[in-house]
């Protein structure tokens, strides 16, 4: 009976945790979309140049290992920063700020691609995230969940090794599948 109560409480905490994360992301996404929509003329030249540079990056032939290290660096600095902030006293606040920032960035990019490429921009936006987002998102969610309320990791070393392997795999997938996918659609 006592174990059953703990399981129900754990599920409720998990649901509330995910609802808060999704809510923060959606707030950020809408803010980013509205911000771009309101100030699109101000950003047009900068973003057009950024899109052209990204398109050149996505379409140029590059060696595998330099691209993989670039991916590791780009994602690794965010992951390391989030880990440090998560274990700091301001952990839950920094997680919400990061999720809102990620939402703003994604809302901004979504509307930008929509304006730059019309309806095809929706495909470009989702293609820029797939498939690495399916590993990175759960990894961040797990990091946030574990560090919220100082939860103890079960099988701590195995979990950390698994997180590192998932992170390395996400970066590898970005280079092996995402970059060729972006080259094909652009």
PDB file of N, CA and C in Angstrom, residues 15 22 26-28 30-31 36 45 51 55 62 64 72 76 87-89 99 102 107 138 140 166 173 176 180 184:
ATOM      1  N   UNK A  15       4.419  14.101 -14.121  1.00  0.00           N
ATOM      2  CA  UNK A  15       3.474  14.794 -14.999  1.00  0.00           C
ATOM      3  C   UNK A  15       3.572  16.307 -14.800  1.00  0.00           C
ATOM      4  N   UNK A  22       6.956  21.848 -20.755  1.00  0.00           N
ATOM      5  CA  UNK A  22       6.229  22.101 -22.005  1.00  0.00           C
ATOM      6  C   UNK A  22       5.635  23.500 -21.998  1.00  0.00           C
ATOM      7  N   UNK A  26       6.518  26.389 -24.684  1.00  0.00           N
ATOM      8  CA  UNK A  26       5.484  26.996 -25.533  1.00  0.00           C
ATOM      9  C   UNK A  26       5.414  28.510 -25.350  1.00  0.00           C
ATOM     10  N   UNK A  27       5.575  28.972 -24.126  1.00  0.00           N
ATOM     11  CA  UNK A  27       5.617  30.426 -23.888  1.00  0.00           C
ATOM     12  C   UNK A  27       6.777  31.037 -24.674  1.00  0.00           C
ATOM     13  N   UNK A  28       7.946  30.420 -24.556  1.00  0.00           N
ATOM     14  CA  UNK A  28       9.108  30.913 -25.291  1.00  0.00           C
ATOM     15  C   UNK A  28       8.898  30.845 -26.796  1.00  0.00           C
ATOM     16  N   UNK A  30       6.095  30.919 -28.539  1.00  0.00           N
ATOM     17  CA  UNK A  30       5.166  31.976 -28.964  1.00  0.00           C
ATOM     18  C   UNK A  30       5.826  33.347 -28.901  1.00  0.00           C
ATOM     19  N   UNK A  31       6.599  33.606 -27.862  1.00  0.00           N
ATOM     20  CA  UNK A  31       7.306  34.892 -27.751  1.00  0.00           C
ATOM     21  C   UNK A  31       8.296  35.066 -28.900  1.00  0.00           C
ATOM     22  N   UNK A  36       9.721  37.762 -33.812  1.00  0.00           N
ATOM     23  CA  UNK A  36      10.180  37.801 -35.201  1.00  0.00           C
ATOM     24  C   UNK A  36       9.143  38.470 -36.093  1.00  0.00           C
ATOM     25  N   UNK A  45      17.843  41.629 -43.138  1.00  0.00           N
ATOM     26  CA  UNK A  45      19.189  41.556 -43.728  1.00  0.00           C
ATOM     27  C   UNK A  45      20.104  40.640 -42.924  1.00  0.00           C
ATOM     28  N   UNK A  51      21.018  32.933 -42.868  1.00  0.00           N
ATOM     29  CA  UNK A  51      20.469  31.789 -43.600  1.00  0.00           C
ATOM     30  C   UNK A  51      21.403  31.390 -44.743  1.00  0.00           C
ATOM     31  N   UNK A  55      23.171  27.889 -44.965  1.00  0.00           N
ATOM     32  CA  UNK A  55      22.960  27.086 -46.165  1.00  0.00           C
ATOM     33  C   UNK A  55      24.301  26.668 -46.753  1.00  0.00           C
ATOM     34  N   UNK A  62      32.318  18.668 -46.037  1.00  0.00           N
ATOM     35  CA  UNK A  62      33.304  18.801 -44.973  1.00  0.00           C
ATOM     36  C   UNK A  62      33.674  17.417 -44.460  1.00  0.00           C
ATOM     37  N   UNK A  64      34.270  14.421 -41.864  1.00  0.00           N
ATOM     38  CA  UNK A  64      33.393  13.922 -40.807  1.00  0.00           C
ATOM     39  C   UNK A  64      33.842  14.363 -39.411  1.00  0.00           C
ATOM     40  N   UNK A  72      29.858  18.448 -31.274  1.00  0.00           N
ATOM     41  CA  UNK A  72      30.133  18.206 -29.852  1.00  0.00           C
ATOM     42  C   UNK A  72      30.333  19.515 -29.100  1.00  0.00           C
ATOM     43  N   UNK A  76      27.797  20.592 -26.559  1.00  0.00           N
ATOM     44  CA  UNK A  76      28.480  20.341 -25.293  1.00  0.00           C
ATOM     45  C   UNK A  76      28.530  21.553 -24.388  1.00  0.00           C
ATOM     46  N   UNK A  87      22.958  22.103 -10.895  1.00  0.00           N
ATOM     47  CA  UNK A  87      23.388  21.711  -9.546  1.00  0.00           C
ATOM     48  C   UNK A  87      23.663  22.925  -8.660  1.00  0.00           C
ATOM     49  N   UNK A  88      23.494  24.120  -9.211  1.00  0.00           N
ATOM     50  CA  UNK A  88      23.664  25.333  -8.421  1.00  0.00           C
ATOM     51  C   UNK A  88      22.374  25.612  -7.631  1.00  0.00           C
ATOM     52  N   UNK A  89      22.432  26.532  -6.668  1.00  0.00           N
ATOM     53  CA  UNK A  89      21.213  26.864  -5.908  1.00  0.00           C
ATOM     54  C   UNK A  89      20.074  27.404  -6.786  1.00  0.00           C
ATOM     55  N   UNK A  99      14.794  26.590 -20.944  1.00  0.00           N
ATOM     56  CA  UNK A  99      13.676  26.062 -21.734  1.00  0.00           C
ATOM     57  C   UNK A  99      12.955  27.205 -22.456  1.00  0.00           C
ATOM     58  N   UNK A 102      15.195  28.307 -25.281  1.00  0.00           N
ATOM     59  CA  UNK A 102      15.112  27.338 -26.372  1.00  0.00           C
ATOM     60  C   UNK A 102      13.807  27.514 -27.134  1.00  0.00           C
ATOM     61  N   UNK A 107      10.838  29.280 -31.832  1.00  0.00           N
ATOM     62  CA  UNK A 107       9.729  30.063 -32.387  1.00  0.00           C
ATOM     63  C   UNK A 107      10.226  31.063 -33.414  1.00  0.00           C
ATOM     64  N   UNK A 138      15.200  14.223 -24.748  1.00  0.00           N
ATOM     65  CA  UNK A 138      15.095  13.385 -23.547  1.00  0.00           C
ATOM     66  C   UNK A 138      16.311  13.507 -22.629  1.00  0.00           C
ATOM     67  N   UNK A 140      18.171  16.250 -22.081  1.00  0.00           N
ATOM     68  CA  UNK A 140      17.996  17.464 -21.273  1.00  0.00           C
ATOM     69  C   UNK A 140      16.886  17.274 -20.241  1.00  0.00           C
ATOM     70  N   UNK A 166      24.627   8.728 -25.009  1.00  0.00           N
ATOM     71  CA  UNK A 166      23.473   9.303 -25.718  1.00  0.00           C
ATOM     72  C   UNK A 166      23.844  10.652 -26.322  1.00  0.00           C
ATOM     73  N   UNK A 173      24.680  11.494 -34.880  1.00  0.00           N
ATOM     74  CA  UNK A 173      23.492  11.454 -35.735  1.00  0.00           C
ATOM     75  C   UNK A 173      23.305  12.782 -36.460  1.00  0.00           C
ATOM     76  N   UNK A 176      25.899  12.647 -39.275  1.00  0.00           N
ATOM     77  CA  UNK A 176      25.698  11.575 -40.261  1.00  0.00           C
ATOM     78  C   UNK A 176      24.363  11.673 -40.997  1.00  0.00           C
ATOM     79  N   UNK A 180      23.379  15.693 -44.063  1.00  0.00           N
ATOM     80  CA  UNK A 180      23.004  15.244 -45.408  1.00  0.00           C
ATOM     81  C   UNK A 180      21.524  15.528 -45.739  1.00  0.00           C
ATOM     82  N   UNK A 184      20.103  17.825 -48.836  1.00  0.00           N
ATOM     83  CA  UNK A 184      19.132  17.352 -49.828  1.00  0.00           C
ATOM     84  C   UNK A 184      17.968  18.315 -49.985  1.00  0.00           C
TER      85      UNK A 184
END
